[in-house]
Coordinates of C-alpha atoms in Angstrom, one line a residue:
X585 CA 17.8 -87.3 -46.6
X586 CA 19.4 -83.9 -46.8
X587 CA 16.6 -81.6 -47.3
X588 CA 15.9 -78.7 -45.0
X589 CA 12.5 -79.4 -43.7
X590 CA 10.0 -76.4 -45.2
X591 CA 9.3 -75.1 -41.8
X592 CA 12.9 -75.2 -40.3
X593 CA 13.6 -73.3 -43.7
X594 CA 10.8 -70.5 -43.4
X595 CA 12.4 -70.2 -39.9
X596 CA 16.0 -69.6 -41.0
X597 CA 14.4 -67.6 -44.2
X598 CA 12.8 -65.0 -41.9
X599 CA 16.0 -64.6 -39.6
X600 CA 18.5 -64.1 -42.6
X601 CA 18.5 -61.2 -45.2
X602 CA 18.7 -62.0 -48.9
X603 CA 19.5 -59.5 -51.9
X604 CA 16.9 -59.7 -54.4
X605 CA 18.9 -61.7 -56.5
X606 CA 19.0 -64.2 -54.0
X607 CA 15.5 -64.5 -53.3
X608 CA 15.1 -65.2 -56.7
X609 CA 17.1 -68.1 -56.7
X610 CA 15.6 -69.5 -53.9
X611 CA 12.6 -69.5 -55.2
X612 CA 13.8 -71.4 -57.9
X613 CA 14.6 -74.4 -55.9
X614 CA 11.2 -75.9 -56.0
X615 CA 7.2 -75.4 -55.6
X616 CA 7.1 -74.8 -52.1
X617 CA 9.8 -72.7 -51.4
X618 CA 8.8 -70.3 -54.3
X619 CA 5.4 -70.4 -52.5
X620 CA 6.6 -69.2 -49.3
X621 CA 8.9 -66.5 -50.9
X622 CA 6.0 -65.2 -52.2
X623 CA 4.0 -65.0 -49.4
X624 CA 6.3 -64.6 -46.9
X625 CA 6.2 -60.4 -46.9
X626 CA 8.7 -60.4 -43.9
X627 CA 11.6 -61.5 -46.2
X628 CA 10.5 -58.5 -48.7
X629 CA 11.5 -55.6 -46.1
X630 CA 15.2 -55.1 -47.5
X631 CA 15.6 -55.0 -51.4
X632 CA 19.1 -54.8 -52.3
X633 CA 20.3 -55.0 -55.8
X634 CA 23.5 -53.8 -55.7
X635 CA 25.4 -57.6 -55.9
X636 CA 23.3 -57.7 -59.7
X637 CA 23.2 -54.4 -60.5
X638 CA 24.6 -54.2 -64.2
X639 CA 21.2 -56.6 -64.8
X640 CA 18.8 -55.0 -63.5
X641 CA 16.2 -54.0 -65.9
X642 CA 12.9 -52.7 -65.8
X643 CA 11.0 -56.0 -66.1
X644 CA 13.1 -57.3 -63.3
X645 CA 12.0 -54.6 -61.7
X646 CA 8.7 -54.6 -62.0
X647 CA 8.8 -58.2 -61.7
X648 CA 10.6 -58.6 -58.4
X649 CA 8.7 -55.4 -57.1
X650 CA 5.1 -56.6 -56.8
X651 CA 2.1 -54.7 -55.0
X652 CA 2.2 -56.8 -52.2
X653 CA 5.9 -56.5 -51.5
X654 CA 6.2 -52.7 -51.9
X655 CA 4.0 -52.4 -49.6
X656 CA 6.0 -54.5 -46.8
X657 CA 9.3 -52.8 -47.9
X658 CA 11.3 -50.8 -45.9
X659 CA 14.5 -50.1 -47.6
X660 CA 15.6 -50.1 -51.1
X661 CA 18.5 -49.7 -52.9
X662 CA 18.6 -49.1 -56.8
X663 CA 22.3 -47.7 -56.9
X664 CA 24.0 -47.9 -59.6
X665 CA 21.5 -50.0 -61.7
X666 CA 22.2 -48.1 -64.9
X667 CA 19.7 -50.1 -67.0
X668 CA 16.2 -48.9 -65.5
X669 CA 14.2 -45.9 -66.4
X670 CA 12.7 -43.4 -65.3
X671 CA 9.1 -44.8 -65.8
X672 CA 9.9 -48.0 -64.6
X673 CA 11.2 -46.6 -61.1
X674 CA 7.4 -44.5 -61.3
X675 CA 5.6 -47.0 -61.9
X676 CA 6.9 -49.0 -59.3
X677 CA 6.1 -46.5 -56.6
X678 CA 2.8 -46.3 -58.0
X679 CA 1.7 -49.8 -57.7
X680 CA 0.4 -49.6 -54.4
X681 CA -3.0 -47.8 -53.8
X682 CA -1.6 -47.4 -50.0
X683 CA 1.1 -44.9 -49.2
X684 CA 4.4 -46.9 -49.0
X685 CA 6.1 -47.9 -45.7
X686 CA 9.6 -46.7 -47.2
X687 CA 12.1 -45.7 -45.1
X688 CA 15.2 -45.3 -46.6
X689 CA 15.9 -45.0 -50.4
X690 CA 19.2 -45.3 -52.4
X691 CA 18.7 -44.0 -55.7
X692 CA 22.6 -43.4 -56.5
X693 CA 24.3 -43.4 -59.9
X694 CA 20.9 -44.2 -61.5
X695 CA 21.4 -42.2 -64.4
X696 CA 16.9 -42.1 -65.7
X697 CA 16.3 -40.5 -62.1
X698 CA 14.6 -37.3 -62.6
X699 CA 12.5 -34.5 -61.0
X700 CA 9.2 -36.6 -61.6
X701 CA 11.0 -39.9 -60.2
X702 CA 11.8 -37.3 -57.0
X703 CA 8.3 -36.2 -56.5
X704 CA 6.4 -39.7 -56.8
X705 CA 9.2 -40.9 -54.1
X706 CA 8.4 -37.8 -51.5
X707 CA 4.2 -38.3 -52.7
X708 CA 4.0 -42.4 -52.1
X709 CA 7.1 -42.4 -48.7
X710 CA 5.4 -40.1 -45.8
X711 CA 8.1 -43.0 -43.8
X712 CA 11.2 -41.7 -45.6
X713 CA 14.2 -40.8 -43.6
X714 CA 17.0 -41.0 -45.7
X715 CA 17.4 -40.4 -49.3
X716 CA 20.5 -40.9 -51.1
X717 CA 20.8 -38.9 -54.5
X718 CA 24.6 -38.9 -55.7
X719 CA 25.8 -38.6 -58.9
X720 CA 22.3 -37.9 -60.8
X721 CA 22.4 -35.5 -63.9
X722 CA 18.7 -35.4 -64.5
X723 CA 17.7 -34.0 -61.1
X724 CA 17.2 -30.4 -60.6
X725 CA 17.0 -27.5 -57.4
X726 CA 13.4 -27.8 -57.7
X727 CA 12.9 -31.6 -57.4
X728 CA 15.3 -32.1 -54.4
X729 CA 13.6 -29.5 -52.9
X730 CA 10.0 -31.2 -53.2
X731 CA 11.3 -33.6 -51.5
X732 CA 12.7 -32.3 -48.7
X733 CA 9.3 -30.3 -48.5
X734 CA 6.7 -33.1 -48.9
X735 CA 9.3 -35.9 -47.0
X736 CA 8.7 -34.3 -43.4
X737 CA 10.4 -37.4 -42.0
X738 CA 13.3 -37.1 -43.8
X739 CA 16.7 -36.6 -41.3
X740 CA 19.5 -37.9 -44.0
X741 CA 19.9 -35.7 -47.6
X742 CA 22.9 -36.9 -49.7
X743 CA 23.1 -35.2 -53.1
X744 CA 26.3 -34.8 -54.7
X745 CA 25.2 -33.7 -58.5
X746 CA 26.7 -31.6 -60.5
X747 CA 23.0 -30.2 -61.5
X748 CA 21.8 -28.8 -58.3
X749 CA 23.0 -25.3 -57.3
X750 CA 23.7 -23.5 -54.4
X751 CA 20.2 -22.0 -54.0
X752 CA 19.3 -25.3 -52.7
X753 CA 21.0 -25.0 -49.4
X754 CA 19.4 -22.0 -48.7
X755 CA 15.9 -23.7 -49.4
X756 CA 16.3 -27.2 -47.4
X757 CA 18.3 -25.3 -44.3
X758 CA 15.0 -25.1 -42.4
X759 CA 14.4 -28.6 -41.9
X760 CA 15.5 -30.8 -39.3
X761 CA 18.3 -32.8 -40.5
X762 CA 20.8 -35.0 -38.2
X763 CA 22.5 -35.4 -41.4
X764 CA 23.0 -33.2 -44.5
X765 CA 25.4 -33.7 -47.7
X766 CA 24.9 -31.6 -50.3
X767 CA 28.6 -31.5 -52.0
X768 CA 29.4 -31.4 -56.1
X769 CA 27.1 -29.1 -56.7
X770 CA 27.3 -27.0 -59.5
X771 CA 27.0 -23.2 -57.8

């Protein structure tokens, strides 16, 4: 009767973007469609979790983050999920023995972020172009710094943190950025 045939769905899957959240709902809706969620790595490119946010823990994390689809994904965005760690946000990066194909990261009003999450993203994202850092209070001078030293892709910088100082404008002001926001800062 009123069933989307699997392939006209895989089709219309593949064309659309989902948040995470979503994806995880479709593959509630039986067998086969959790089947081809999994292995369908093109639908895995975007991860947004803004929409569920306030619920995103660390074994959500973790569990919607799998080897297979970190290495597919191209964007990311973690703002504002207050519940995950520091570790989790590592580990995650980590999962993948490949460097990661990540090109843009949103890592906003995530309160665990620290230096070490900095580092692993600049070590594991030789893709990264744009990094969005605002409102962290764990992150220092030296870890933006890494990044922007390790990142040489990198053309878009926002960090708005009350924690970085003005000494990090001088350091980053060599690199070649199209785009550059480095306001709040503590000075």
């Amino acid at each position: 009767g009123g069933f989307l045939p699997l392939d006209a769905w895989v089709c219309v899957t593949r064309a659309s973007h989902f948040s995470a959240a979503e994806l995880g709902v479709l593959s509630c809706v039986c067998r086969a469609w959790k089947e081809v969620l999994a292995e369908s790595v093109d639908l895995w490119l975007y991860i947004d979790f803004a929409p569920r946010q306030a619920k995103v823990t660390d074994e959500v994390l973790e569990r919607v983050l799998t080897s297979a689809r970190m290495r597919s994904l191209r964007t990311l965005d973690l703002s504002h999920c207050a519940l995950l760690s520091s570790g989790a946000i590592f580990n995650v990066l980590n999962r993948s023995s490949a460097q990661l194909e990540l090109g843009s990261i949103d890592l906003s009003h995530c309160p665990s972020v620290n230096d070490d999450v900095l580092r692993k993203v600049a070590e594991r994202c030789p893709q990264l172009t744009c990094l969005l850092l605002n409102n962290l209070t764990h992150i220092s001078d030296r870890g933006v710094i890494s990044v922007v030293r390790t990142a040489i892709l990198l053309k878009m910088l926002e960090a708005n943190s009350s924690s970085l100082s003005d000494n990090v404008r001088d350091a980053i002001e060599y690199g070649d950025f199209r785009v550059l926001l480095l306001d709040g800062y503590g000075g």
